[in-house]
Amino acid sequence: MCTSITGLFETRRDAEMAVERLVQEFDVERSDIFIAAEGAQNSAGVEVDGSDSSTIPPGEEARNDGAHAGGVQVSVDVNNPAAVEEIVSAFDEFDGATKVDK
């Protein structure tokens, strides 16, 4: 039976960190992970983070062109019931609001 697990993240960085945790520590195939903006508009999350942040290296200009039109959604479809808890824990670690559909 296939289970869909979805995490909604406030920043693109948190979404990417959760994906890396799934791939590197839980051996989830990247082709089984889907990343999309929460809504219809392009979005890098609801918070300024990463390259949008004001804590940029000296000599580089601050960016103000980041798309902040909603959260970043990461979803994974798995057939292994044991993997569900691992995926939920990875999403929780990076503050993803998690939803599980069986």
PDB file of C-alpha atoms in Angstrom:
ATOM      1  CA  MET A   1       0.000   0.000   0.000  1.00  0.00           C
ATOM      2  CA  CYS A   2       1.345   3.426  -0.973  1.00  0.00           C
ATOM      3  CA  THR A   3       1.541   6.189   1.610  1.00  0.00           C
ATOM      4  CA  SER A   4       1.998   9.857   0.663  1.00  0.00           C
ATOM      5  CA  ILE A   5       3.834  12.054   3.134  1.00  0.00           C
ATOM      6  CA  THR A   6       3.844  15.813   2.622  1.00  0.00           C
ATOM      7  CA  GLY A   7       5.815  18.439   4.517  1.00  0.00           C
ATOM      8  CA  LEU A   8       5.247  22.172   4.188  1.00  0.00           C
ATOM      9  CA  PHE A   9       8.321  24.280   4.944  1.00  0.00           C
ATOM     10  CA  GLU A  10       8.625  28.016   5.540  1.00  0.00           C
ATOM     11  CA  THR A  11      11.980  28.294   3.758  1.00  0.00           C
ATOM     12  CA  ARG A  12      13.536  26.675   0.737  1.00  0.00           C
ATOM     13  CA  ARG A  13      16.607  25.901   2.848  1.00  0.00           C
ATOM     14  CA  ASP A  14      14.565  23.845   5.341  1.00  0.00           C
ATOM     15  CA  ALA A  15      12.905  21.949   2.486  1.00  0.00           C
ATOM     16  CA  GLU A  16      16.281  21.192   0.889  1.00  0.00           C
ATOM     17  CA  MET A  17      17.775  20.075   4.212  1.00  0.00           C
ATOM     18  CA  ALA A  18      14.863  17.665   4.746  1.00  0.00           C
ATOM     19  CA  VAL A  19      15.362  16.254   1.240  1.00  0.00           C
ATOM     20  CA  GLU A  20      19.080  15.752   1.874  1.00  0.00           C
ATOM     21  CA  ARG A  21      18.298  13.935   5.126  1.00  0.00           C
ATOM     22  CA  LEU A  22      15.906  11.605   3.279  1.00  0.00           C
ATOM     23  CA  VAL A  23      18.400  10.845   0.525  1.00  0.00           C
ATOM     24  CA  GLN A  24      21.596  10.580   2.564  1.00  0.00           C
ATOM     25  CA  GLU A  25      20.408   8.935   5.768  1.00  0.00           C
ATOM     26  CA  PHE A  26      17.232   7.073   4.825  1.00  0.00           C
ATOM     27  CA  ASP A  27      18.151   6.041   1.252  1.00  0.00           C
ATOM     28  CA  VAL A  28      15.016   7.538  -0.305  1.00  0.00           C
ATOM     29  CA  GLU A  29      15.481   7.829  -4.071  1.00  0.00           C
ATOM     30  CA  ARG A  30      15.479  11.437  -5.300  1.00  0.00           C
ATOM     31  CA  SER A  31      13.060  10.382  -8.045  1.00  0.00           C
ATOM     32  CA  ASP A  32      10.510   9.556  -5.290  1.00  0.00           C
ATOM     33  CA  ILE A  33      10.683  13.089  -3.823  1.00  0.00           C
ATOM     34  CA  PHE A  34       8.623  15.936  -5.245  1.00  0.00           C
ATOM     35  CA  ILE A  35       9.180  19.633  -4.469  1.00  0.00           C
ATOM     36  CA  ALA A  36       6.724  22.393  -5.372  1.00  0.00           C
ATOM     37  CA  ALA A  37       5.533  25.809  -4.295  1.00  0.00           C
ATOM     38  CA  GLU A  38       2.600  25.700  -1.886  1.00  0.00           C
ATOM     39  CA  GLY A  39       0.364  27.740  -4.193  1.00  0.00           C
ATOM     40  CA  ALA A  40       0.124  28.685  -7.828  1.00  0.00           C
ATOM     41  CA  GLN A  41       2.949  31.259  -7.668  1.00  0.00           C
ATOM     42  CA  ASN A  42       6.664  30.544  -7.641  1.00  0.00           C
ATOM     43  CA  SER A  43       7.965  30.683  -4.076  1.00  0.00           C
ATOM     44  CA  ALA A  44      11.167  30.221  -2.109  1.00  0.00           C
ATOM     45  CA  GLY A  45       9.189  30.058   1.130  1.00  0.00           C
ATOM     46  CA  VAL A  46       7.535  32.589   3.380  1.00  0.00           C
ATOM     47  CA  GLU A  47      10.704  33.758   5.138  1.00  0.00           C
ATOM     48  CA  VAL A  48      13.862  35.409   3.872  1.00  0.00           C
ATOM     49  CA  ASP A  49      16.648  32.841   4.108  1.00  0.00           C
ATOM     50  CA  GLY A  50      19.742  31.635   2.301  1.00  0.00           C
ATOM     51  CA  SER A  51      20.767  33.892  -0.578  1.00  0.00           C
ATOM     52  CA  ASP A  52      17.904  36.296   0.241  1.00  0.00           C
ATOM     53  CA  SER A  53      19.293  36.854   3.728  1.00  0.00           C
ATOM     54  CA  SER A  54      20.947  40.067   4.829  1.00  0.00           C
ATOM     55  CA  THR A  55      23.872  38.047   6.233  1.00  0.00           C
ATOM     56  CA  ILE A  56      25.662  37.879   2.914  1.00  0.00           C
ATOM     57  CA  PRO A  57      29.414  37.679   2.469  1.00  0.00           C
ATOM     58  CA  PRO A  58      31.312  40.986   2.375  1.00  0.00           C
ATOM     59  CA  GLY A  59      31.505  42.495  -1.076  1.00  0.00           C
ATOM     60  CA  GLU A  60      28.241  40.978  -2.326  1.00  0.00           C
ATOM     61  CA  GLU A  61      25.021  42.930  -2.743  1.00  0.00           C
ATOM     62  CA  ALA A  62      21.904  41.974  -0.783  1.00  0.00           C
ATOM     63  CA  ARG A  63      19.119  40.455  -2.858  1.00  0.00           C
ATOM     64  CA  ASN A  64      15.539  41.600  -2.715  1.00  0.00           C
ATOM     65  CA  ASP A  65      14.116  39.610  -5.617  1.00  0.00           C
ATOM     66  CA  GLY A  66      13.233  36.399  -3.759  1.00  0.00           C
ATOM     67  CA  ALA A  67       9.777  35.045  -4.389  1.00  0.00           C
ATOM     68  CA  HIS A  68       8.028  34.730  -1.010  1.00  0.00           C
ATOM     69  CA  ALA A  69       4.496  33.776  -2.030  1.00  0.00           C
ATOM     70  CA  GLY A  70       4.006  30.784   0.278  1.00  0.00           C
ATOM     71  CA  GLY A  71       5.704  27.729   1.676  1.00  0.00           C
ATOM     72  CA  VAL A  72       7.700  25.036  -0.081  1.00  0.00           C
ATOM     73  CA  GLN A  73       6.012  21.641  -0.240  1.00  0.00           C
ATOM     74  CA  VAL A  74       7.970  18.382  -0.243  1.00  0.00           C
ATOM     75  CA  SER A  75       6.141  15.106  -0.810  1.00  0.00           C
ATOM     76  CA  VAL A  76       7.243  11.503  -0.865  1.00  0.00           C
ATOM     77  CA  ASP A  77       5.323   8.384  -1.914  1.00  0.00           C
ATOM     78  CA  VAL A  78       6.501   5.216  -0.160  1.00  0.00           C
ATOM     79  CA  ASN A  79       5.440   1.578  -0.185  1.00  0.00           C
ATOM     80  CA  ASN A  80       7.408   0.679   2.938  1.00  0.00           C
ATOM     81  CA  PRO A  81       5.422   1.337   6.149  1.00  0.00           C
ATOM     82  CA  ALA A  82       8.650   1.419   8.180  1.00  0.00           C
ATOM     83  CA  ALA A  83       9.896   4.394   6.127  1.00  0.00           C
ATOM     84  CA  VAL A  84       6.923   6.583   7.072  1.00  0.00           C
ATOM     85  CA  GLU A  85       8.200   7.301  10.596  1.00  0.00           C
ATOM     86  CA  GLU A  86      11.699   8.129   9.306  1.00  0.00           C
ATOM     87  CA  ILE A  87      10.345  10.559   6.720  1.00  0.00           C
ATOM     88  CA  VAL A  88       8.038  12.255   9.229  1.00  0.00           C
ATOM     89  CA  SER A  89      10.957  12.635  11.653  1.00  0.00           C
ATOM     90  CA  ALA A  90      13.101  14.250   8.929  1.00  0.00           C
ATOM     91  CA  PHE A  91      10.311  16.690   8.076  1.00  0.00           C
ATOM     92  CA  ASP A  92       9.808  17.473  11.775  1.00  0.00           C
ATOM     93  CA  GLU A  93      13.534  18.086  12.263  1.00  0.00           C
ATOM     94  CA  PHE A  94      13.377  20.953   9.775  1.00  0.00           C
ATOM     95  CA  ASP A  95      10.027  22.328  11.004  1.00  0.00           C
ATOM     96  CA  GLY A  96       7.888  20.922   8.214  1.00  0.00           C
ATOM     97  CA  ALA A  97       4.143  20.809   8.860  1.00  0.00           C
ATOM     98  CA  THR A  98       3.572  17.139   8.037  1.00  0.00           C
ATOM     99  CA  LYS A  99       0.547  15.379   6.587  1.00  0.00           C
ATOM    100  CA  VAL A 100       0.330  11.589   6.026  1.00  0.00           C
ATOM    101  CA  ASP A 101      -2.214  10.112   3.563  1.00  0.00           C
ATOM    102  CA  LYS A 102      -2.607   6.343   3.406  1.00  0.00           C
TER     103      LYS A 102
END
